[in-house]
Structure formats: structure tokens, C-alpha cells
Coordinates of C-alpha atoms in Angstrom, one line a residue:
Chain A
V21 CA -17.0 -4.9 14.6
V22 CA -16.8 -6.0 10.9
E23 CA -18.2 -3.6 8.4
G24 CA -19.4 -4.1 4.8
P25 CA -20.7 -7.1 2.9
Q26 CA -17.4 -8.5 1.9
G27 CA -15.9 -8.5 5.4
V28 CA -19.1 -9.9 7.0
R29 CA -19.3 -12.6 4.3
E30 CA -15.7 -13.7 5.0
L31 CA -16.3 -13.6 8.7
L32 CA -19.5 -15.8 8.5
R33 CA -17.6 -18.2 6.2
H34 CA -14.4 -18.6 8.2
A35 CA -15.4 -17.9 11.8
P36 CA -19.2 -18.4 12.0
D37 CA -19.0 -19.4 15.7
S38 CA -17.5 -16.1 16.6
V39 CA -20.4 -14.0 15.2
R40 CA -22.7 -12.6 17.9
D41 CA -24.9 -10.1 16.0
V42 CA -25.4 -9.1 12.3
Y43 CA -27.0 -5.7 11.7
L44 CA -28.6 -5.0 8.3
T45 CA -30.6 -2.2 6.8
A46 CA -33.8 -3.2 5.0
P47 CA -32.3 -2.6 1.5
A48 CA -29.1 -4.5 2.5
A49 CA -31.2 -7.5 3.8
E50 CA -32.9 -7.6 0.4
R51 CA -29.7 -7.2 -1.6
Y52 CA -27.5 -9.6 0.3
V53 CA -29.8 -12.6 0.7
E54 CA -26.9 -15.0 1.0
L55 CA -25.6 -13.0 4.0
V56 CA -28.9 -13.3 5.8
E57 CA -28.9 -17.0 5.2
A58 CA -25.3 -17.4 6.4
A59 CA -26.1 -15.3 9.5
E60 CA -29.1 -17.5 10.3
G61 CA -27.0 -20.6 9.8
S62 CA -24.3 -19.3 12.1
G63 CA -26.7 -18.9 15.0
A64 CA -25.9 -15.1 15.2
A65 CA -28.7 -12.7 16.2
L66 CA -30.0 -11.0 13.0
R67 CA -31.1 -7.4 13.6
E68 CA -32.6 -5.0 11.1
C69 CA -31.9 -1.4 11.7
T70 CA -31.7 2.0 10.0
E71 CA -28.6 3.4 8.3
E72 CA -28.4 6.0 11.0
V73 CA -28.0 3.3 13.7
L74 CA -25.3 1.6 11.7
T75 CA -23.5 4.9 11.1
A76 CA -23.6 5.6 14.9
M77 CA -22.1 2.2 15.6
T78 CA -19.0 2.8 13.5
D79 CA -16.8 5.5 12.3
T80 CA -17.3 5.0 8.6
P81 CA -19.7 7.2 6.7
H82 CA -20.8 4.4 4.3
P83 CA -21.0 1.1 6.0
Q84 CA -23.0 -0.3 3.0
G85 CA -25.8 -1.4 5.2
V86 CA -24.1 -4.4 6.8
L87 CA -22.2 -4.8 10.1
A88 CA -21.4 -7.7 12.4
V89 CA -20.3 -7.9 16.0
A90 CA -18.0 -10.8 16.7
T91 CA -16.0 -12.2 19.6
P92 CA -12.2 -12.1 18.8
V93 CA -10.8 -15.6 18.0
D94 CA -7.5 -15.7 19.8
V95 CA -5.0 -18.3 18.5
P96 CA -2.1 -19.4 20.8
L97 CA 1.3 -19.0 19.3
T98 CA 2.2 -22.7 19.4
E99 CA -1.0 -23.5 17.6
A100 CA -0.4 -20.9 14.9
L101 CA 3.1 -22.2 14.3
D102 CA 2.3 -25.9 14.5
G103 CA 3.3 -27.7 11.4
V104 CA 4.3 -24.6 9.4
V105 CA 8.0 -25.4 9.3
A106 CA 7.4 -29.0 8.3
S107 CA 5.3 -27.8 5.4
G108 CA 8.0 -25.3 4.3
G109 CA 5.8 -22.2 5.0
F110 CA 6.5 -18.7 6.2
V111 CA 4.9 -16.4 8.7
V112 CA 4.8 -12.6 9.3
V113 CA 5.6 -10.9 12.6
L114 CA 4.3 -7.3 13.2
A115 CA 6.4 -5.7 15.9
H116 CA 5.5 -2.1 16.8
V117 CA 3.3 -1.6 13.7
R118 CA 1.0 1.2 14.9
D119 CA -0.9 2.4 11.8
P120 CA -4.2 0.5 11.3
G121 CA -4.0 0.8 7.5
N122 CA -0.5 -0.6 7.4
A123 CA -1.3 -3.5 9.7
G124 CA -4.4 -4.3 7.6
T125 CA -2.5 -4.2 4.3
V126 CA 0.2 -6.5 5.7
I127 CA -2.4 -9.0 6.8
R128 CA -4.1 -8.8 3.4
G129 CA -0.7 -9.4 1.8
A130 CA 0.1 -12.2 4.1
D131 CA -3.2 -13.8 3.1
A132 CA -2.8 -13.2 -0.6
F133 CA 0.8 -14.5 -0.7
G134 CA 0.1 -17.6 1.3
A135 CA 1.7 -16.9 4.7
S136 CA 0.7 -19.5 7.3
A137 CA 0.1 -17.1 10.2
V138 CA 0.4 -13.5 11.3
L139 CA 1.9 -12.8 14.7
V140 CA 1.1 -9.3 16.1
S141 CA 3.1 -8.1 19.1
D142 CA 1.4 -6.4 22.1
A143 CA 3.2 -3.2 21.1
S144 CA 1.4 -3.1 17.8
V145 CA -2.1 -1.7 16.9
D146 CA -4.9 -4.0 17.9
V147 CA -5.9 -6.1 14.9
Y148 CA -9.5 -6.0 15.9
N149 CA -9.5 -2.2 15.7
P150 CA -12.3 -1.5 13.1
K151 CA -9.9 0.3 10.8
V152 CA -7.6 -2.7 10.7
V153 CA -10.6 -5.1 10.2
R154 CA -11.8 -2.9 7.3
S155 CA -8.5 -2.7 5.5
T156 CA -8.0 -6.5 5.6
V157 CA -11.3 -6.9 3.6
G158 CA -11.9 -10.3 5.2
S159 CA -8.3 -11.6 5.1
L160 CA -8.2 -11.4 8.9
F161 CA -10.4 -14.5 9.0
H162 CA -8.4 -16.5 6.4
L163 CA -5.3 -17.3 8.5
P164 CA -4.4 -17.7 12.1
V165 CA -3.7 -14.3 13.8
V166 CA -1.9 -14.3 17.1
R167 CA -2.1 -11.1 19.1
G168 CA -1.1 -9.6 22.5
V169 CA 2.2 -11.4 22.8
P170 CA 5.4 -9.5 23.5
G171 CA 7.6 -9.2 20.4
D172 CA 10.5 -10.9 22.1
D173 CA 8.3 -14.0 22.9
L174 CA 7.1 -14.0 19.2
L175 CA 10.7 -14.1 17.9
Q176 CA 11.8 -16.8 20.4
G177 CA 8.7 -18.9 19.5
C178 CA 9.6 -18.6 15.8
R179 CA 13.2 -19.5 16.4
A180 CA 12.3 -22.5 18.6
A181 CA 9.9 -23.7 15.9
G182 CA 12.8 -23.6 13.4
F183 CA 12.1 -20.5 11.3
R184 CA 14.9 -18.2 10.0
L185 CA 14.2 -14.7 11.2
L186 CA 14.3 -12.1 8.5
A187 CA 13.9 -8.4 9.5
A188 CA 12.5 -6.3 6.7
D189 CA 14.4 -3.0 6.9
G190 CA 15.4 -0.5 4.3
R191 CA 18.9 -0.2 5.9
G192 CA 19.4 -4.0 5.6
G193 CA 22.6 -5.3 4.1
T194 CA 21.0 -8.2 2.2
M195 CA 19.0 -7.2 -0.9
L196 CA 15.7 -9.0 -1.4
P197 CA 16.8 -10.9 -4.6
E198 CA 19.7 -12.4 -2.6
A199 CA 17.7 -13.3 0.5
D200 CA 17.3 -17.0 1.2
L201 CA 13.5 -17.5 1.0
A202 CA 13.6 -21.2 0.3
A203 CA 13.8 -22.3 3.9
P204 CA 10.9 -21.7 6.4
H205 CA 11.2 -18.1 7.5
A206 CA 9.5 -15.4 9.6
W207 CA 9.4 -11.9 8.2
V208 CA 9.7 -9.4 11.0
M209 CA 8.2 -5.9 10.3
G210 CA 8.9 -3.0 12.6
N211 CA 7.5 0.5 13.2
E212 CA 6.6 2.7 10.3
A213 CA 8.9 5.5 11.3
W214 CA 11.8 4.0 13.2
G215 CA 11.8 0.3 12.2
L216 CA 12.6 -2.5 14.7
P217 CA 14.1 -1.8 18.1
D218 CA 17.7 -3.1 18.5
E219 CA 16.8 -5.9 20.9
L220 CA 14.5 -7.5 18.2
L221 CA 16.8 -6.6 15.3
D222 CA 19.7 -8.3 17.0
Q223 CA 17.8 -11.6 17.2
C224 CA 17.2 -11.7 13.4
D225 CA 19.3 -14.0 11.2
D226 CA 19.3 -11.5 8.4
V227 CA 18.2 -7.9 7.7
V228 CA 16.7 -7.6 4.2
A229 CA 16.0 -4.5 2.1
V230 CA 13.9 -4.1 -0.9
P231 CA 16.3 -2.5 -3.4
I232 CA 15.2 0.9 -4.6
V233 CA 16.5 3.0 -7.5
R234 CA 15.3 6.4 -6.5
A235 CA 13.1 7.9 -3.7
E236 CA 13.9 8.2 -0.1
S237 CA 12.2 5.0 0.9
L238 CA 9.2 2.8 0.6
N239 CA 6.5 2.8 3.2
L240 CA 6.0 -0.2 5.4
A241 CA 3.0 -1.6 3.5
M242 CA 4.8 -1.3 0.1
A243 CA 8.0 -3.0 1.4
A244 CA 6.0 -5.7 3.1
T245 CA 4.0 -6.4 0.0
V246 CA 7.1 -6.8 -2.1
C247 CA 8.8 -9.1 0.5
L248 CA 5.7 -11.3 0.9
H249 CA 5.3 -11.6 -2.8
A250 CA 8.9 -12.7 -3.1
S251 CA 8.3 -15.4 -0.5
A252 CA 5.2 -16.6 -2.4
Q253 CA 7.2 -16.6 -5.7
S254 CA 10.1 -18.5 -4.1
Q255 CA 7.6 -21.2 -3.2
D256 CA 5.9 -21.2 -6.6
Y257 CA 2.8 -19.7 -5.1
R258 CA 1.7 -22.8 -3.4
V259 CA -0.4 -23.0 -0.3
T260 CA 1.8 -24.3 2.5
R261 CA -0.9 -24.6 5.1
Chain B
V28 CA 0.1 22.8 -1.6
V29 CA 3.0 20.7 -0.4
E30 CA 3.0 19.8 3.4
G31 CA 5.7 18.7 5.7
P32 CA 9.5 19.1 5.8
Q33 CA 10.3 16.1 3.6
G34 CA 7.9 17.0 0.8
V35 CA 8.9 20.7 0.9
R36 CA 12.6 19.7 0.9
E37 CA 12.1 17.6 -2.3
L38 CA 10.1 20.3 -3.9
L39 CA 12.8 22.9 -3.3
R40 CA 15.5 20.5 -4.5
H41 CA 13.8 19.3 -7.7
A42 CA 11.5 22.1 -8.8
P43 CA 12.7 25.3 -7.1
D44 CA 11.4 27.6 -9.8
S45 CA 7.8 26.4 -9.2
V46 CA 7.8 27.4 -5.6
R47 CA 5.8 30.6 -4.8
D48 CA 5.6 30.7 -1.0
V49 CA 7.0 28.8 1.9
Y50 CA 5.1 29.1 5.2
L51 CA 6.9 28.1 8.4
T52 CA 6.1 28.3 12.1
A53 CA 8.8 29.9 14.3
P54 CA 9.8 26.5 15.8
A55 CA 10.0 24.9 12.3
A56 CA 12.1 27.8 10.9
E57 CA 14.5 27.2 13.8
R58 CA 14.5 23.4 13.3
Y59 CA 14.7 23.2 9.5
V60 CA 17.4 25.8 8.8
E61 CA 18.4 24.1 5.5
L62 CA 14.8 24.5 4.3
V63 CA 14.9 28.3 5.1
E64 CA 18.1 28.5 3.1
A65 CA 16.8 26.5 0.2
A66 CA 13.6 28.6 0.1
E67 CA 15.7 31.8 0.1
G68 CA 17.8 30.4 -2.7
S69 CA 14.7 29.5 -4.8
G70 CA 13.4 33.0 -4.8
A71 CA 10.2 31.9 -3.1
A72 CA 8.5 34.2 -0.6
L73 CA 9.3 33.1 2.9
R74 CA 6.4 33.6 5.4
E75 CA 6.4 33.0 9.1
C76 CA 3.0 32.1 10.6
T77 CA 1.4 30.4 13.5
E78 CA 0.4 26.8 13.5
E79 CA -3.3 27.8 13.5
V80 CA -2.8 29.5 10.1
L81 CA -1.0 26.5 8.7
T82 CA -3.8 24.2 9.9
A83 CA -6.4 26.4 8.3
M84 CA -4.5 26.3 5.0
T85 CA -4.6 22.5 4.8
D86 CA -6.8 19.5 5.8
T87 CA -4.1 17.8 7.9
P88 CA -4.1 18.1 11.6
H89 CA -0.3 18.0 11.9
P90 CA 1.5 19.8 9.1
Q91 CA 4.8 19.7 11.0
G92 CA 5.1 23.5 10.8
V93 CA 6.1 23.6 7.1
L94 CA 4.0 24.2 4.0
A95 CA 4.8 25.4 0.4
V96 CA 2.6 26.7 -2.3
A97 CA 3.8 25.9 -5.8
T98 CA 2.7 26.3 -9.4
P99 CA 2.2 22.9 -11.0
V100 CA 4.9 21.9 -13.5
D101 CA 3.1 20.3 -16.4
V102 CA 5.2 18.1 -18.7
P103 CA 4.0 17.4 -22.2
L104 CA 3.6 13.7 -23.1
T105 CA 6.2 13.7 -25.9
E106 CA 8.7 15.3 -23.6
A107 CA 8.0 12.8 -20.8
L108 CA 8.5 9.8 -23.2
D109 CA 11.5 11.2 -25.1
G110 CA 14.4 8.8 -25.0
V111 CA 12.8 6.4 -22.6
V112 CA 12.4 3.5 -25.1
A113 CA 16.0 4.0 -26.3
S114 CA 17.3 3.7 -22.7
G115 CA 15.2 0.6 -22.1
G116 CA 13.0 2.2 -19.5
F117 CA 9.4 1.8 -18.4
V118 CA 6.6 4.1 -17.5
V119 CA 3.3 4.0 -15.6
V120 CA -0.1 5.0 -16.9
L121 CA -2.8 5.8 -14.3
A122 CA -6.2 5.6 -16.0
H123 CA -9.3 6.2 -13.9
V124 CA -7.4 5.9 -10.6
R125 CA -9.6 7.9 -8.3
D126 CA -8.3 7.4 -4.8
P127 CA -5.6 10.0 -3.8
G128 CA -3.8 7.6 -1.5
N129 CA -3.5 4.9 -4.3
A130 CA -2.3 7.4 -6.9
G131 CA 0.3 8.8 -4.4
T132 CA 1.5 5.3 -3.5
V133 CA 1.8 4.3 -7.2
I134 CA 3.8 7.5 -7.9
R135 CA 6.0 6.7 -4.9
G136 CA 6.5 3.2 -6.2
A137 CA 7.2 4.5 -9.8
D138 CA 9.9 6.7 -8.3
A139 CA 11.4 4.0 -6.0
F140 CA 11.5 1.4 -8.7
G141 CA 13.0 3.6 -11.4
A142 CA 10.1 4.3 -13.8
S143 CA 11.0 7.0 -16.3
A144 CA 7.6 8.9 -16.1
V145 CA 4.1 8.7 -14.7
L146 CA 1.2 9.5 -17.1
V147 CA -2.1 10.4 -15.4
S148 CA -5.3 10.4 -17.4
D149 CA -7.8 13.2 -17.2
A150 CA -10.3 10.8 -15.7
S151 CA -8.0 10.1 -12.7
V152 CA -7.6 12.1 -9.5
D153 CA -5.6 15.3 -9.8
V154 CA -2.0 14.5 -8.8
Y155 CA -1.8 18.0 -7.3
N156 CA -4.6 17.2 -4.9
P157 CA -2.9 17.8 -1.4
K158 CA -3.7 14.2 -0.4
V159 CA -1.8 12.8 -3.4
V160 CA 1.1 15.2 -2.9
R161 CA 1.3 14.2 0.8
S162 CA 1.3 10.4 0.1
T163 CA 4.1 10.7 -2.6
V164 CA 6.4 12.2 0.1
G165 CA 8.3 14.1 -2.5
S166 CA 8.4 11.5 -5.2
L167 CA 6.1 13.7 -7.3
F168 CA 9.1 15.9 -8.0
H169 CA 11.6 13.2 -8.9
L170 CA 10.2 12.1 -12.2
P171 CA 8.2 13.7 -15.0
V172 CA 4.4 13.5 -14.4
V173 CA 2.0 14.1 -17.2
R174 CA -1.6 15.0 -16.3
G175 CA -4.9 16.0 -17.9
V176 CA -4.5 13.9 -21.1
P177 CA -7.2 11.4 -22.1
G178 CA -6.3 7.8 -21.4
D179 CA -6.7 6.9 -25.0
D180 CA -4.1 9.5 -26.1
L181 CA -1.7 8.3 -23.4
L182 CA -1.9 4.7 -24.7
Q183 CA -1.6 5.9 -28.3
G184 CA 1.4 8.0 -27.4
C185 CA 3.1 5.1 -25.6
R186 CA 2.4 2.8 -28.5
A187 CA 3.8 5.3 -31.0
A188 CA 6.9 5.7 -28.8
G189 CA 7.5 1.9 -29.0
F190 CA 6.4 0.7 -25.6
R191 CA 4.6 -2.6 -25.0
L192 CA 1.4 -1.9 -23.2
L193 CA 0.8 -4.1 -20.1
A194 CA -2.5 -3.8 -18.3
A195 CA -2.2 -4.7 -14.6
D196 CA -5.4 -6.6 -13.8
G197 CA -6.2 -9.4 -11.4
R198 CA -8.2 -11.1 -14.1
G199 CA -5.2 -11.2 -16.5
G200 CA -4.2 -14.4 -18.3
T201 CA -0.4 -13.8 -18.0
M202 CA 1.0 -14.2 -14.5
L203 CA 3.6 -11.6 -13.5
P204 CA 6.6 -14.0 -13.4
E205 CA 5.9 -14.9 -17.1
A206 CA 5.4 -11.4 -18.3
D207 CA 8.0 -9.9 -20.7
L208 CA 9.5 -7.0 -18.7
A209 CA 12.8 -6.9 -20.6
A210 CA 11.5 -4.7 -23.4
P211 CA 10.5 -1.1 -22.8
H212 CA 6.9 -1.2 -21.4
A213 CA 4.1 0.9 -20.0
W214 CA 2.2 -0.5 -17.0
V215 CA -1.5 0.6 -17.4
M216 CA -3.3 0.7 -14.1
G217 CA -7.1 1.1 -14.0
N218 CA -9.8 2.0 -11.5
E219 CA -9.6 0.6 -7.9
A220 CA -13.1 -1.0 -8.1
W221 CA -13.7 -1.9 -11.7
G222 CA -10.3 -1.9 -13.4
L223 CA -9.7 -0.6 -17.0
P224 CA -12.6 0.2 -19.4
D225 CA -12.7 -2.2 -22.3
E226 CA -11.6 0.4 -24.8
L227 CA -8.3 0.8 -23.0
L228 CA -7.9 -2.9 -22.1
D229 CA -8.3 -3.8 -25.8
Q230 CA -5.4 -1.6 -26.7
C231 CA -3.0 -3.4 -24.4
D232 CA -0.6 -6.1 -25.6
D233 CA -0.9 -8.2 -22.5
V234 CA -3.0 -8.3 -19.4
V235 CA -0.9 -9.3 -16.4
A236 CA -2.0 -10.5 -13.0
V237 CA 0.0 -10.7 -9.7
P238 CA -0.5 -14.4 -8.7
I239 CA -2.2 -14.8 -5.4
V240 CA -2.5 -17.8 -3.2
R241 CA -5.5 -16.9 -1.1
A242 CA -7.6 -13.8 -0.5
E243 CA -10.1 -12.3 -2.9
S244 CA -7.7 -9.8 -4.5
L245 CA -5.0 -7.3 -3.9
N246 CA -5.7 -3.6 -3.8
L247 CA -4.4 -1.4 -6.5
A248 CA -1.5 0.0 -4.6
M249 CA -0.3 -3.5 -3.6
A250 CA -0.6 -4.9 -7.1
A251 CA 1.1 -1.8 -8.6
T252 CA 4.0 -2.0 -6.1
V253 CA 4.6 -5.7 -6.9
C254 CA 4.5 -5.0 -10.7
L255 CA 6.8 -2.0 -10.5
H256 CA 9.3 -3.9 -8.4
A257 CA 9.3 -6.7 -10.9
S258 CA 10.1 -4.2 -13.7
A259 CA 13.0 -2.8 -11.6
Q260 CA 14.2 -6.3 -10.9
S261 CA 14.1 -7.3 -14.6
Q262 CA 16.4 -4.3 -15.2
D263 CA 18.7 -5.1 -12.3
Y264 CA 17.5 -2.0 -10.5
R265 CA 19.4 0.3 -12.8
V266 CA 18.3 3.9 -13.4
T267 CA 17.1 4.1 -17.0
R268 CA 16.6 7.8 -17.2

């Protein structure tokens, strides 16, 4: 379920074949004419309904009159990684990330800062959870997202493809400004509270911390945002794939 | 109202005189002995209660058995800015920031990245809103926070103190890597949806955007986190005040 005009617009633009139904209230159908046209073009069923019906279909109080139901587009790991190392890109691995808002923010950051793919382990929140979809604001449809694969397999796949594995962890010995971000790399993000399990941490080539001056720590979304921005900056903000 | 062991610990450490009451459940009193001692040392009234009472006092389902009631510590603007320019520091201005989670995250980032003060305009969310307090995880008590002052007065105060005023705005003409962060500066953050009003934007010396590769935009908390990290990095992560 994708809610709100911006999310539905991005869905129809980037994954039109996946859209099954688009629900609109009468005022929304009048306001978002381009959405109605895009929905018709995609072959999705267009359904007008009341705001009460929309609200009952979702857990948001204000769905802005637009909602789409789509079939998840699952990308195999090898396909998501194909060509990324050759183009000098980077990817993001979410292992044991449980909070939908955090997962959504990391996916939004991965999109904004030009990551080539997001790989979500089977122990993480489902990225098609409506709360994740909402907090990505359409970013979920901008780049390949792999899901449901064990974290161990994700890391082995990245290593086999030629990525350096960088764990993002506040206890890391390498400070972000000193991290090698020039080579193709995979950022590995762990659980909000307890980080990465040892068996994944041990596979990483480096453990990188965002330096902080005061405060106990950053939250996962903040640390990930800073790390992903650093990757983009190290590549002069170019699109790698 | 400050909830949870970490927030209450920071409160008792950094603003013990402001604490009026500390409420604990019996299991929490047993688990957080150091909190009980700190509360006794602060002169606050220590009250044991059931979890039901705690839950009724707050809007969180899991207050972890600890909650404190404190009197807000209001810092005057001149006091918050005193000496910051001389020490080469930077501050953060929140103008029209309405979402408690965003305000809390920016305060947490300001703390983590060594800002000398946070100045919150009267048109922004109240920083003593329990949701803001919760999302700062104690950072609210680590640095001076000014509140209730009109945005215009905050900018004039910063200018008079000698800060460069940098608006953070995705539409800005200066990209973050090119922004001058060596001189003392004030980051000015606007509303989540519509940014800064023209009358504040026009007073800024520069409008700075975080470069993005794809995606529509970053959210306020993400953009602020990246900007504040850049300020910290430009100062070699030193504490300026």
C-alpha cells in the first residue's frame, strides 16, 4: 500500500507495471489530474471512494485522498549488484534494522546520495510495511531494493562482487573522515539498539564511526545519513548507476 | 516531563536544580540505583508509583519505569551567544520548525556535532513538549537552549554577535561543500514543508543546500544532520564552548 500523492506519483512513474489499484477521493481525483492519467496509462484499476474508505484501508489519519495497491517488485541480489562495482558505486545493507521510520529514512538517504541499491536482510523490517513506504516518500521505487535474504548471504554477495564492507558503528575505530570511500563499498547498518551481530561485524573490512563531539550517540538514521552523504561527496555527487 | 532512564539521567546530571519530582516504579528503583541516588542528591522529591500511574502521566506506552518533572531552564539569548563567536563556534536557529521529532533530532545533532547553542523561535514547536524531550535523549540538557523569542530577533541577535547567517534550504545556490563554515556561523532551519519565510531568508548571508543525486528532497532532520556534521568537520570536531 502506497499512500499520498507523492508516493503514488513515484510508484506510477518508476514501477507502473506493479500497480494493481489506485484509490482516489472525488476531490483528490479533481486535484491530481496527472495521477489519474498516469494510473490510466499504467493499466491499474482506478477506483473512486470516500475518505472514510481510504482511512479504513490504512493506519494514517490523513491519506491526502490518494492510495495505491501494488505488487512488490523483488529484485534478485545478483541483479541489484550487477555492474555497480565496475561503475564505482556503493550500496547499503540493512541488517536487523527493525524500526520502519529508520529503514525508510535510510532508503531515502540511499536514494538522495546516489547509492546503487539497498539490500535488506530477512531479519529487518519488511520494506513494504506501509510505514516504511510512507517514510521513503517514493524513494523506494528509485533504486533496486533486495529483501528477504539472510544478512550473511548479503555480505557474501557483496564481497564476491568486489565491494569493501564498511560497518557503520559508533564504536568503530576508523573515523568517517579517514574511511576509504573512493573504492566501491557497501555500508552495513545494524540494529538501532545493539548494532550488528558479531558474525556480520567480523566479516566487515572496516568499522566506521561518525565522530561526535558531545552527546551519547547518534541515532541510526542520523549516522546513516552522514555516512551516505560522505560516500556521495567522495564521488563528487555523481550518479554511478 | 522527561521520560526514560537515559533522559532522566542526563537531566539530573546537567540541570539538577530544575528537577521537581522523580517517579519510579519499584522494579525501576531497583534497577537504576544510580538514578535514585542522583535524584536524592538533587533535592527532588522521589516518588514510587505503579506503571499504570506512569503511563497515565505520559503519552508513551513504555516509559521504562522512570519519569521526571522539571521546571524549564530558560536561557536569555545574549547569555546563550556570549563568547561563542570569540571561540569560533556555531549555533543553530530553528524558525517555524513544527514537528517534535524533527526539532528533537536537530537538537540531538547540535549536541553531537558541538554547536554552542540552539535558538528556537516562538513560531516553532515548544522544545519542552514531551515528544521533543524524548527524541533529544538528554541532549536538551547538554547545551543552552533559547526559546520563545521571535525568529527576527534571533537572527538580529546572531548578526549583532558576529555570526554569518546560513539558511539551510534545498533550493539554495551554494552547495554545502562550497559553504564557508570556517567562520562563526548560525545555521537557520525553516519549516518542514515550506522552508523559511522570505523575511528571514532575506536576512541570511547565504542559502546553502545539501547536494543530492536523486530523490525529490531530504527531510529537515536529514539535511540538518548533514549540515551540522559539516560544521563539526570544518572545526576538526573540537568543542568550541
